[in-house]
Amino acid sequence: MPYTISNNSCAGCDKCRFQCPTGAIKIDNGEYWIDPHLCNNCEGYYSEPQCASACPSKSPIPLQVKKGRCKIDDRELTSSDLFFNGKSNPFASGIPVWEACNVLSQRMSLPWEIDENNQVRYSKQINQGKGKIAFHINSASEGCELATDLEAVEALDIRAACVHLIFAAYATFSEKAWEEEFVIDDKQVEKYLGLEKRKDLNKTTKLALMKSLVLQVCSLMVSIDLPQQGRIKPILLEKSQLWDLVGIQHHFQHDDLGCKYLVGLTFKVKAGVWAKYFLNKEACKERTAFYQYGNLPKSLLTTVMSIWQQHEGAARLMMWLMFKAKMGRQQRITVPTLMRVAYGDRKVAIACRQREERKRLLRTYESDLETLSHHGIKPIFDPVSYPEPIQPLWAKLADIPEDPDEAIEFWIKDGDEGRRLTDVSPRGKWKMLMNARILAFEMAPQWEQPNLTARKKQQRTSKKRRNIKTAGGLLGEQIRLARKNLSISQRELARLMGKSQSWIRDIENGRLNAKIEDQLILRKVLKIA
């Protein structure tokens, strides 16, 4: 539990401030207070808190949880709230933002190195090997002192990636994000991250967490080296601030003992110089810079905040796929790529050598895929390289019919076949997975890119589908009745059609309309005139 100082009994000798090993004791308007984000009771330094032992008047006392409402009168006017539609918000998605998100989420899983200046650095080739991006960590809260050991990387929190994405969303509100500041307070951050539902955390703990995450995001320094691309001149940034934390305003309340309680925070932030090259709308029109943005679902932030401990791999994949989906949903993603993103090269390499680690990683991987599917990111397995025998059990069970009679028929036929659905995985599953691919990920609606042209195209497509249906197309009820008259199950019909069972189910329930060529095959198979 952190400490606080009773200013009514404080003599102002200033001994405690110099004895504090973490620099947690501050002076605000002539009064002492202890930052709960920095105070750790001197653990790891001394056996007892030094402020309490050094103070002649015993003013430092354990901090008690602030009870009652927290009133703030002088709070600065903040920027507009995000997610005004309740679902999503545009956000800067250029390569600096994407790679910074990977740094904050994957942390020690990335290949960090010590550069020529004995500073910790993560670097990566970009633009098909023609360019390079690198990250350093600023270990000083004020000034620039780059970290020289991996402890700074280990201290990063995956939840800081959520704050980073919030900043990227605010940056899109500005015409010149590298010059204009945005202001965000603890109430907004609490709402975006879903912390208002965490009744197990008190106000002090939430504020300390938010401040820690913001400082981690603002500690990243980015270096970019990109050659000229068309009319866009070469980009050369050297150890530039990713997010410039202009200032933090602390809001206090006093009790009868004169103790200052931290009850609110206001952050003033500005995007780094990178935004001039990757989030410049005017220069993009002249084709001299980029203006790259995507769609940030609100559910992503709250989901990552809720699953980051039990399913860290799923949280990493969720943030990585948000950027990857922007590049095209039909890209085939290999299973080794997903595993490296979720768990790092080292864990995958160990699993390739050790059988027990391989089994453990397989269970984790399939559980993380199920978590993604549960939260609206459904994988579509390649039937050739990722056949049903090596697919996760939860994916196989998804095709079980909802109708009780059809479900019984499904399990009877499953038991009569040579290989049953619940049989153990085949030998050599790991080697098969190392060559397997996922065709795409079906995204929830809130993940869709807000694009007016795409909406108009979708509307035109919907009109065409409606015309097909009304122009004598097959109805779902017709297909269901014809199938039952022939005593064919959904699974058998799907096999004859070369489709999935879920496709047949959606057709029969009216959720999908079959294409003309599929209707012709259905008529032939089901003997419909």
mmCIF file of C-alpha atoms in Angstrom, residues 106-464:
data_model
loop_
_atom_site.group_PDB
_atom_site.id
_atom_site.type_symbol
_atom_site.label_atom_id
_atom_site.label_comp_id
_atom_site.label_asym_id
_atom_site.label_seq_id
_atom_site.Cartn_x
_atom_site.Cartn_y
_atom_site.Cartn_z
ATOM 1 C CA GLN A 106 4.723 -8.723 -28.014
ATOM 2 C CA ARG A 107 7.510 -7.181 -25.922
ATOM 3 C CA MET A 108 10.126 -9.838 -25.026
ATOM 4 C CA SER A 109 8.910 -12.128 -27.828
ATOM 5 C CA LEU A 110 10.568 -9.784 -30.342
ATOM 6 C CA PRO A 111 14.291 -10.029 -31.189
ATOM 7 C CA TRP A 112 15.658 -7.090 -29.185
ATOM 8 C CA GLU A 113 19.367 -6.317 -29.471
ATOM 9 C CA ILE A 114 22.020 -4.029 -28.037
ATOM 10 C CA ASP A 115 23.127 -1.460 -30.624
ATOM 11 C CA GLU A 116 26.500 0.204 -31.088
ATOM 12 C CA ASN A 117 25.650 2.752 -28.348
ATOM 13 C CA ASN A 118 24.855 -0.024 -25.825
ATOM 14 C CA GLN A 119 21.154 0.848 -26.050
ATOM 15 C CA VAL A 120 18.301 -1.637 -26.324
ATOM 16 C CA ARG A 121 16.831 -1.613 -29.841
ATOM 17 C CA TYR A 122 14.276 -3.508 -31.885
ATOM 18 C CA SER A 123 14.605 -3.110 -35.650
ATOM 19 C CA LYS A 124 12.746 -4.557 -38.620
ATOM 20 C CA GLN A 125 12.992 -4.412 -42.400
ATOM 21 C CA ILE A 126 9.973 -2.804 -44.087
ATOM 22 C CA ASN A 127 8.858 -1.958 -47.628
ATOM 23 C CA GLN A 128 10.076 -5.318 -48.981
ATOM 24 C CA GLY A 129 13.490 -4.869 -47.392
ATOM 25 C CA LYS A 130 14.083 -1.417 -48.877
ATOM 26 C CA GLY A 131 13.466 0.436 -45.612
ATOM 27 C CA LYS A 132 13.972 -0.012 -41.909
ATOM 28 C CA ILE A 133 12.133 0.929 -38.711
ATOM 29 C CA ALA A 134 13.596 0.732 -35.200
ATOM 30 C CA PHE A 135 12.423 1.411 -31.657
ATOM 31 C CA HIS A 136 14.233 2.494 -28.503
ATOM 32 C CA ILE A 137 12.804 3.005 -25.013
ATOM 33 C CA ASN A 138 13.219 6.256 -23.135
ATOM 34 C CA SER A 139 13.815 5.233 -19.524
ATOM 35 C CA ALA A 140 13.705 8.799 -18.133
ATOM 36 C CA SER A 141 10.391 10.497 -17.303
ATOM 37 C CA GLU A 142 11.974 13.843 -18.157
ATOM 38 C CA GLY A 143 14.609 14.325 -20.817
ATOM 39 C CA CYS A 144 15.955 11.557 -23.046
ATOM 40 C CA GLU A 145 17.845 8.659 -21.512
ATOM 41 C CA LEU A 146 17.539 5.545 -23.632
ATOM 42 C CA ALA A 147 17.348 2.176 -21.889
ATOM 43 C CA THR A 148 20.477 0.035 -21.912
ATOM 44 C CA ASP A 149 19.097 -3.285 -20.597
ATOM 45 C CA LEU A 150 16.131 -5.541 -21.266
ATOM 46 C CA GLU A 151 14.463 -4.705 -17.948
ATOM 47 C CA ALA A 152 12.832 -1.748 -19.696
ATOM 48 C CA VAL A 153 11.283 -4.146 -22.226
ATOM 49 C CA GLU A 154 10.109 -6.541 -19.506
ATOM 50 C CA ALA A 155 8.396 -3.630 -17.741
ATOM 51 C CA LEU A 156 6.132 -2.952 -20.740
ATOM 52 C CA ASP A 157 2.476 -3.918 -20.281
ATOM 53 C CA ILE A 158 0.356 -5.352 -23.104
ATOM 54 C CA ARG A 159 -2.487 -3.055 -21.979
ATOM 55 C CA ALA A 160 -0.341 -0.078 -22.995
ATOM 56 C CA ALA A 161 -1.042 -1.102 -26.617
ATOM 57 C CA CYS A 162 -4.711 -0.216 -25.996
ATOM 58 C CA VAL A 163 -3.740 3.286 -24.813
ATOM 59 C CA HIS A 164 -1.488 3.574 -27.881
ATOM 60 C CA LEU A 165 -4.471 2.808 -30.149
ATOM 61 C CA ILE A 166 -6.572 5.396 -28.292
ATOM 62 C CA PHE A 167 -3.890 8.011 -29.015
ATOM 63 C CA ALA A 168 -3.825 6.911 -32.666
ATOM 64 C CA ALA A 169 -7.597 7.477 -32.825
ATOM 65 C CA TYR A 170 -7.300 10.975 -31.351
ATOM 66 C CA ALA A 171 -4.559 11.827 -33.847
ATOM 67 C CA THR A 172 -7.050 11.485 -36.721
ATOM 68 C CA PHE A 173 -9.080 14.412 -35.319
ATOM 69 C CA SER A 174 -6.270 16.870 -36.146
ATOM 70 C CA GLU A 175 -5.398 18.319 -39.532
ATOM 71 C CA LYS A 176 -1.742 18.528 -38.454
ATOM 72 C CA ALA A 177 -1.363 15.930 -35.726
ATOM 73 C CA TRP A 178 2.386 16.570 -35.373
ATOM 74 C CA GLU A 179 1.634 20.163 -34.302
ATOM 75 C CA GLU A 180 -1.749 20.021 -32.560
ATOM 76 C CA GLU A 181 -2.249 18.627 -29.069
ATOM 77 C CA PHE A 182 -5.163 16.610 -27.796
ATOM 78 C CA VAL A 183 -6.304 16.459 -24.178
ATOM 79 C CA ILE A 184 -7.660 13.303 -22.571
ATOM 80 C CA ASP A 185 -8.545 12.679 -18.919
ATOM 81 C CA ASP A 186 -8.845 9.627 -16.705
ATOM 82 C CA LYS A 187 -12.624 9.426 -17.104
ATOM 83 C CA GLN A 188 -12.306 9.019 -20.865
ATOM 84 C CA VAL A 189 -9.508 6.442 -20.611
ATOM 85 C CA GLU A 190 -11.486 4.551 -17.972
ATOM 86 C CA LYS A 191 -14.513 4.441 -20.268
ATOM 87 C CA TYR A 192 -12.574 3.369 -23.373
ATOM 88 C CA LEU A 193 -10.769 0.556 -21.540
ATOM 89 C CA GLY A 194 -13.864 -0.638 -19.695
ATOM 90 C CA LEU A 195 -12.283 0.039 -16.296
ATOM 91 C CA GLU A 196 -15.482 1.597 -14.963
ATOM 92 C CA LYS A 197 -16.836 -1.957 -14.664
ATOM 93 C CA ARG A 198 -13.889 -3.073 -12.521
ATOM 94 C CA LYS A 199 -15.411 -2.756 -9.053
ATOM 95 C CA ASP A 200 -12.483 -4.698 -7.594
ATOM 96 C CA LEU A 201 -10.119 -1.769 -8.303
ATOM 97 C CA ASN A 202 -10.257 1.417 -6.260
ATOM 98 C CA LYS A 203 -9.794 4.887 -7.717
ATOM 99 C CA THR A 204 -6.139 5.160 -6.679
ATOM 100 C CA THR A 205 -5.248 1.839 -8.303
ATOM 101 C CA LYS A 206 -6.996 2.784 -11.551
ATOM 102 C CA LEU A 207 -5.237 6.158 -11.711
ATOM 103 C CA ALA A 208 -1.846 4.562 -11.039
ATOM 104 C CA LEU A 209 -2.495 2.002 -13.790
ATOM 105 C CA MET A 210 -3.583 4.627 -16.338
ATOM 106 C CA LYS A 211 -0.581 6.832 -15.619
ATOM 107 C CA SER A 212 1.773 3.865 -15.923
ATOM 108 C CA LEU A 213 0.291 2.839 -19.288
ATOM 109 C CA VAL A 214 0.446 6.378 -20.688
ATOM 110 C CA LEU A 215 4.088 6.767 -19.629
ATOM 111 C CA GLN A 216 4.971 3.442 -21.267
ATOM 112 C CA VAL A 217 3.372 4.494 -24.551
ATOM 113 C CA CYS A 218 5.159 7.843 -24.478
ATOM 114 C CA SER A 219 8.521 6.178 -23.729
ATOM 115 C CA LEU A 220 8.836 4.730 -27.243
ATOM 116 C CA MET A 221 11.299 6.383 -29.618
ATOM 117 C CA VAL A 222 11.022 5.550 -33.313
ATOM 118 C CA SER A 223 13.609 5.665 -36.105
ATOM 119 C CA ILE A 224 12.524 5.342 -39.741
ATOM 120 C CA ASP A 225 14.606 5.051 -42.895
ATOM 121 C CA LEU A 226 12.555 4.806 -46.088
ATOM 122 C CA PRO A 227 13.783 5.479 -49.641
ATOM 123 C CA GLN A 228 11.899 7.696 -52.069
ATOM 124 C CA GLN A 229 8.599 6.291 -53.324
ATOM 125 C CA GLY A 230 7.317 8.113 -56.370
ATOM 126 C CA ARG A 231 6.841 11.783 -55.475
ATOM 127 C CA ILE A 232 7.222 11.031 -51.751
ATOM 128 C CA LYS A 233 10.709 12.043 -50.733
ATOM 129 C CA PRO A 234 12.932 9.809 -48.582
ATOM 130 C CA ILE A 235 11.849 9.619 -44.939
ATOM 131 C CA LEU A 236 14.616 9.736 -42.355
ATOM 132 C CA LEU A 237 13.747 9.972 -38.651
ATOM 133 C CA GLU A 238 16.314 9.336 -35.955
ATOM 134 C CA LYS A 239 15.101 8.438 -32.420
ATOM 135 C CA SER A 240 12.020 10.618 -32.610
ATOM 136 C CA GLN A 241 9.299 10.599 -29.964
ATOM 137 C CA LEU A 242 6.367 8.411 -31.019
ATOM 138 C CA TRP A 243 3.951 10.279 -28.714
ATOM 139 C CA ASP A 244 5.037 13.498 -27.035
ATOM 140 C CA LEU A 245 3.595 13.746 -23.514
ATOM 141 C CA VAL A 246 3.336 17.521 -23.216
ATOM 142 C CA GLY A 247 2.131 17.398 -19.624
ATOM 143 C CA ILE A 248 0.168 15.612 -16.912
ATOM 144 C CA GLN A 249 -2.205 17.542 -14.682
ATOM 145 C CA HIS A 250 -2.885 15.955 -11.290
ATOM 146 C CA HIS A 251 -6.160 16.664 -9.513
ATOM 147 C CA PHE A 252 -6.336 16.415 -5.717
ATOM 148 C CA GLN A 253 -8.696 16.467 -2.786
ATOM 149 C CA HIS A 254 -7.704 17.135 0.841
ATOM 150 C CA ASP A 255 -8.872 15.461 4.019
ATOM 151 C CA ASP A 256 -8.896 16.789 7.580
ATOM 152 C CA LEU A 257 -5.245 15.830 8.113
ATOM 153 C CA GLY A 258 -4.125 17.800 5.068
ATOM 154 C CA CYS A 259 -3.366 14.642 3.058
ATOM 155 C CA LYS A 260 -3.609 15.133 -0.683
ATOM 156 C CA TYR A 261 -5.647 12.444 -2.437
ATOM 157 C CA LEU A 262 -5.066 11.987 -6.159
ATOM 158 C CA VAL A 263 -8.575 11.849 -7.653
ATOM 159 C CA GLY A 264 -8.010 12.653 -11.335
ATOM 160 C CA LEU A 265 -5.511 12.940 -14.183
ATOM 161 C CA THR A 266 -5.479 14.939 -17.401
ATOM 162 C CA PHE A 267 -2.988 14.097 -20.158
ATOM 163 C CA LYS A 268 -1.907 16.466 -22.886
ATOM 164 C CA VAL A 269 -0.383 14.563 -25.817
ATOM 165 C CA LYS A 270 0.888 15.313 -29.303
ATOM 166 C CA ALA A 271 1.811 12.925 -32.111
ATOM 167 C CA GLY A 272 5.481 12.743 -33.083
ATOM 168 C CA VAL A 273 7.066 13.897 -36.327
ATOM 169 C CA TRP A 274 6.146 10.561 -37.950
ATOM 170 C CA ALA A 275 2.579 11.887 -38.386
ATOM 171 C CA LYS A 276 3.885 14.475 -40.836
ATOM 172 C CA TYR A 277 4.732 11.630 -43.214
ATOM 173 C CA PHE A 278 2.042 9.030 -42.417
ATOM 174 C CA LEU A 279 -0.985 11.091 -41.322
ATOM 175 C CA ASN A 280 -0.841 14.152 -43.559
ATOM 176 C CA LYS A 281 -4.114 14.607 -45.432
ATOM 177 C CA GLU A 282 -3.081 17.699 -47.409
ATOM 178 C CA ALA A 283 0.262 16.284 -48.519
ATOM 179 C CA CYS A 284 -1.443 12.992 -49.401
ATOM 180 C CA LYS A 285 -3.649 14.847 -51.903
ATOM 181 C CA GLU A 286 -0.468 16.166 -53.508
ATOM 182 C CA ARG A 287 1.066 12.656 -53.317
ATOM 183 C CA THR A 288 4.014 13.851 -51.269
ATOM 184 C CA ALA A 289 3.089 11.994 -48.043
ATOM 185 C CA PHE A 290 0.803 9.243 -46.731
ATOM 186 C CA TYR A 291 -2.538 9.421 -44.989
ATOM 187 C CA GLN A 292 -3.051 5.933 -43.631
ATOM 188 C CA TYR A 293 -5.958 5.178 -41.347
ATOM 189 C CA GLY A 294 -8.076 2.223 -40.317
ATOM 190 C CA ASN A 295 -11.061 1.385 -38.147
ATOM 191 C CA LEU A 296 -10.655 0.870 -34.390
ATOM 192 C CA PRO A 297 -13.484 -1.200 -32.854
ATOM 193 C CA LYS A 298 -14.413 -0.205 -29.326
ATOM 194 C CA SER A 299 -14.904 -3.867 -28.469
ATOM 195 C CA LEU A 300 -11.221 -4.550 -29.237
ATOM 196 C CA LEU A 301 -10.045 -2.379 -26.336
ATOM 197 C CA THR A 302 -12.426 -3.840 -23.780
ATOM 198 C CA THR A 303 -11.801 -7.392 -24.989
ATOM 199 C CA VAL A 304 -8.013 -7.096 -24.733
ATOM 200 C CA MET A 305 -8.373 -5.574 -21.267
ATOM 201 C CA SER A 306 -10.469 -8.566 -20.174
ATOM 202 C CA ILE A 307 -8.487 -11.451 -21.736
ATOM 203 C CA TRP A 308 -4.874 -10.237 -21.548
ATOM 204 C CA GLN A 309 -3.984 -12.478 -18.589
ATOM 205 C CA GLN A 310 -5.679 -15.751 -19.575
ATOM 206 C CA HIS A 311 -5.313 -15.419 -23.369
ATOM 207 C CA GLU A 312 -2.382 -13.121 -24.073
ATOM 208 C CA GLY A 313 -1.745 -14.865 -27.393
ATOM 209 C CA ALA A 314 -5.319 -14.167 -28.512
ATOM 210 C CA ALA A 315 -4.957 -10.513 -27.460
ATOM 211 C CA ARG A 316 -1.771 -10.198 -29.531
ATOM 212 C CA LEU A 317 -3.403 -11.794 -32.559
ATOM 213 C CA MET A 318 -6.463 -9.590 -32.217
ATOM 214 C CA MET A 319 -4.410 -6.388 -32.416
ATOM 215 C CA TRP A 320 -2.170 -7.734 -35.187
ATOM 216 C CA LEU A 321 -5.134 -8.879 -37.295
ATOM 217 C CA MET A 322 -6.764 -5.455 -37.001
ATOM 218 C CA PHE A 323 -3.885 -4.018 -39.035
ATOM 219 C CA LYS A 324 -3.522 -7.104 -41.238
ATOM 220 C CA ALA A 325 -7.209 -7.054 -42.194
ATOM 221 C CA LYS A 326 -6.792 -3.529 -43.568
ATOM 222 C CA MET A 327 -4.357 -4.930 -46.147
ATOM 223 C CA GLY A 328 -6.911 -7.405 -47.529
ATOM 224 C CA ARG A 329 -8.954 -10.136 -45.912
ATOM 225 C CA GLN A 330 -8.204 -12.740 -48.586
ATOM 226 C CA GLN A 331 -4.521 -13.029 -47.733
ATOM 227 C CA ARG A 332 -3.566 -16.546 -46.720
ATOM 228 C CA ILE A 333 -1.905 -16.586 -43.318
ATOM 229 C CA THR A 334 0.213 -19.572 -42.348
ATOM 230 C CA VAL A 335 -0.084 -21.174 -38.929
ATOM 231 C CA PRO A 336 3.651 -20.600 -38.125
ATOM 232 C CA THR A 337 3.118 -16.872 -38.759
ATOM 233 C CA LEU A 338 0.181 -16.777 -36.336
ATOM 234 C CA MET A 339 2.170 -18.683 -33.723
ATOM 235 C CA ARG A 340 5.156 -16.379 -34.016
ATOM 236 C CA VAL A 341 2.909 -13.345 -33.551
ATOM 237 C CA ALA A 342 1.100 -14.895 -30.590
ATOM 238 C CA TYR A 343 3.997 -16.573 -28.771
ATOM 239 C CA GLY A 344 7.272 -15.469 -30.336
ATOM 240 C CA ASP A 345 9.955 -17.252 -32.363
ATOM 241 C CA ARG A 346 11.644 -18.718 -29.293
ATOM 242 C CA LYS A 347 8.587 -20.614 -28.008
ATOM 243 C CA VAL A 348 7.807 -21.960 -31.471
ATOM 244 C CA ALA A 349 11.410 -23.128 -31.924
ATOM 245 C CA ILE A 350 11.368 -24.880 -28.526
ATOM 246 C CA ALA A 351 8.060 -26.568 -29.392
ATOM 247 C CA CYS A 352 9.577 -27.932 -32.605
ATOM 248 C CA ARG A 353 12.257 -29.693 -30.528
ATOM 249 C CA GLN A 354 10.434 -30.756 -27.369
ATOM 250 C CA ARG A 355 7.323 -32.932 -27.423
ATOM 251 C CA GLU A 356 5.777 -31.706 -24.153
ATOM 252 C CA GLU A 357 6.223 -28.057 -25.096
ATOM 253 C CA ARG A 358 4.699 -28.850 -28.479
ATOM 254 C CA LYS A 359 1.574 -30.344 -26.887
ATOM 255 C CA ARG A 360 1.252 -27.402 -24.517
ATOM 256 C CA LEU A 361 1.629 -24.846 -27.308
ATOM 257 C CA LEU A 362 -0.926 -26.684 -29.456
ATOM 258 C CA ARG A 363 -3.517 -26.540 -26.666
ATOM 259 C CA THR A 364 -2.844 -22.854 -26.133
ATOM 260 C CA TYR A 365 -3.015 -22.098 -29.855
ATOM 261 C CA GLU A 366 -6.355 -23.853 -30.359
ATOM 262 C CA SER A 367 -7.768 -22.215 -27.229
ATOM 263 C CA ASP A 368 -6.679 -18.784 -28.487
ATOM 264 C CA LEU A 369 -8.300 -19.433 -31.881
ATOM 265 C CA GLU A 370 -11.522 -20.329 -30.076
ATOM 266 C CA THR A 371 -11.289 -17.084 -28.087
ATOM 267 C CA LEU A 372 -10.898 -15.106 -31.312
ATOM 268 C CA SER A 373 -13.908 -16.859 -32.831
ATOM 269 C CA HIS A 374 -15.963 -16.182 -29.689
ATOM 270 C CA HIS A 375 -15.206 -12.462 -29.979
ATOM 271 C CA GLY A 376 -16.183 -12.143 -33.641
ATOM 272 C CA ILE A 377 -12.930 -13.043 -35.460
ATOM 273 C CA LYS A 378 -13.698 -16.430 -37.041
ATOM 274 C CA PRO A 379 -10.910 -18.297 -38.881
ATOM 275 C CA ILE A 380 -11.679 -19.900 -42.241
ATOM 276 C CA PHE A 381 -9.472 -22.976 -42.587
ATOM 277 C CA ASP A 382 -7.917 -23.943 -45.916
ATOM 278 C CA PRO A 383 -9.533 -27.325 -46.746
ATOM 279 C CA VAL A 384 -6.395 -28.498 -48.556
ATOM 280 C CA SER A 385 -3.578 -27.637 -46.142
ATOM 281 C CA TYR A 386 -5.749 -27.426 -42.980
ATOM 282 C CA PRO A 387 -8.162 -30.392 -43.353
ATOM 283 C CA GLU A 388 -10.807 -31.325 -40.797
ATOM 284 C CA PRO A 389 -8.770 -34.031 -38.941
ATOM 285 C CA ILE A 390 -6.267 -31.430 -37.670
ATOM 286 C CA GLN A 391 -8.768 -28.623 -37.084
ATOM 287 C CA PRO A 392 -9.647 -27.746 -33.455
ATOM 288 C CA LEU A 393 -12.508 -29.709 -31.934
ATOM 289 C CA TRP A 394 -14.545 -26.545 -31.311
ATOM 290 C CA ALA A 395 -14.456 -25.803 -35.070
ATOM 291 C CA LYS A 396 -15.696 -29.300 -35.913
ATOM 292 C CA LEU A 397 -18.535 -29.063 -33.405
ATOM 293 C CA ALA A 398 -19.714 -25.805 -34.986
ATOM 294 C CA ASP A 399 -21.300 -27.785 -37.846
ATOM 295 C CA ILE A 400 -23.560 -29.856 -35.591
ATOM 296 C CA PRO A 401 -27.182 -29.258 -36.712
ATOM 297 C CA GLU A 402 -29.420 -27.236 -34.435
ATOM 298 C CA ASP A 403 -32.452 -29.402 -35.140
ATOM 299 C CA PRO A 404 -32.610 -32.261 -32.554
ATOM 300 C CA ASP A 405 -33.569 -34.942 -35.088
ATOM 301 C CA GLU A 406 -30.822 -33.875 -37.455
ATOM 302 C CA ALA A 407 -28.345 -33.763 -34.569
ATOM 303 C CA ILE A 408 -29.172 -37.372 -33.624
ATOM 304 C CA GLU A 409 -28.766 -38.407 -37.254
ATOM 305 C CA PHE A 410 -25.470 -36.534 -37.377
ATOM 306 C CA TRP A 411 -24.001 -38.405 -34.385
ATOM 307 C CA ILE A 412 -25.309 -41.795 -35.616
ATOM 308 C CA LYS A 413 -23.599 -41.339 -38.969
ATOM 309 C CA ASP A 414 -20.492 -40.005 -37.235
ATOM 310 C CA GLY A 415 -20.318 -43.185 -35.165
ATOM 311 C CA ASP A 416 -20.738 -45.421 -38.231
ATOM 312 C CA GLU A 417 -17.873 -43.822 -40.139
ATOM 313 C CA GLY A 418 -14.316 -45.030 -39.990
ATOM 314 C CA ARG A 419 -13.115 -41.873 -38.269
ATOM 315 C CA ARG A 420 -15.227 -40.152 -35.652
ATOM 316 C CA LEU A 421 -15.401 -36.471 -34.895
ATOM 317 C CA THR A 422 -14.149 -36.896 -31.342
ATOM 318 C CA ASP A 423 -11.190 -39.131 -32.225
ATOM 319 C CA VAL A 424 -7.748 -38.001 -31.146
ATOM 320 C CA SER A 425 -5.666 -36.001 -33.571
ATOM 321 C CA PRO A 426 -3.666 -37.918 -36.181
ATOM 322 C CA ARG A 427 0.033 -38.592 -35.787
ATOM 323 C CA GLY A 428 2.246 -35.885 -37.213
ATOM 324 C CA LYS A 429 -0.321 -33.144 -36.538
ATOM 325 C CA TRP A 430 2.404 -30.632 -35.654
ATOM 326 C CA LYS A 431 4.212 -31.107 -38.974
ATOM 327 C CA MET A 432 0.928 -30.782 -40.826
ATOM 328 C CA LEU A 433 0.144 -27.559 -38.967
ATOM 329 C CA MET A 434 3.523 -26.110 -39.876
ATOM 330 C CA ASN A 435 2.379 -26.295 -43.514
ATOM 331 C CA ALA A 436 -1.248 -25.278 -42.871
ATOM 332 C CA ARG A 437 -2.870 -22.007 -43.844
ATOM 333 C CA ILE A 438 -5.909 -20.005 -42.826
ATOM 334 C CA LEU A 439 -7.646 -18.512 -45.842
ATOM 335 C CA ALA A 440 -9.059 -15.480 -44.037
ATOM 336 C CA PHE A 441 -10.710 -14.275 -40.845
ATOM 337 C CA GLU A 442 -14.382 -13.373 -40.869
ATOM 338 C CA MET A 443 -14.609 -10.092 -38.978
ATOM 339 C CA ALA A 444 -17.491 -8.765 -36.906
ATOM 340 C CA PRO A 445 -19.367 -5.788 -38.482
ATOM 341 C CA GLN A 446 -17.709 -3.208 -36.210
ATOM 342 C CA TRP A 447 -14.312 -4.180 -37.689
ATOM 343 C CA GLU A 448 -15.345 -3.099 -41.160
ATOM 344 C CA GLN A 449 -13.504 -0.181 -42.741
ATOM 345 C CA PRO A 450 -15.740 2.937 -42.893
ATOM 346 C CA ASN A 451 -15.687 3.562 -46.619
ATOM 347 C CA LEU A 452 -18.499 5.259 -48.502
ATOM 348 C CA THR A 453 -17.500 3.693 -51.828
ATOM 349 C CA ALA A 454 -17.546 0.219 -50.297
ATOM 350 C CA ARG A 455 -20.973 0.884 -48.802
ATOM 351 C CA LYS A 456 -22.395 1.926 -52.172
ATOM 352 C CA LYS A 457 -20.909 -1.178 -53.794
ATOM 353 C CA GLN A 458 -22.402 -3.332 -51.045
ATOM 354 C CA GLN A 459 -25.798 -1.694 -51.569
ATOM 355 C CA ARG A 460 -25.634 -2.416 -55.310
ATOM 356 C CA THR A 461 -24.672 -6.028 -54.591
ATOM 357 C CA SER A 462 -27.557 -6.366 -52.137
ATOM 358 C CA LYS A 463 -29.994 -5.069 -54.769
ATOM 359 C CA LYS A 464 -28.694 -7.630 -57.274
#
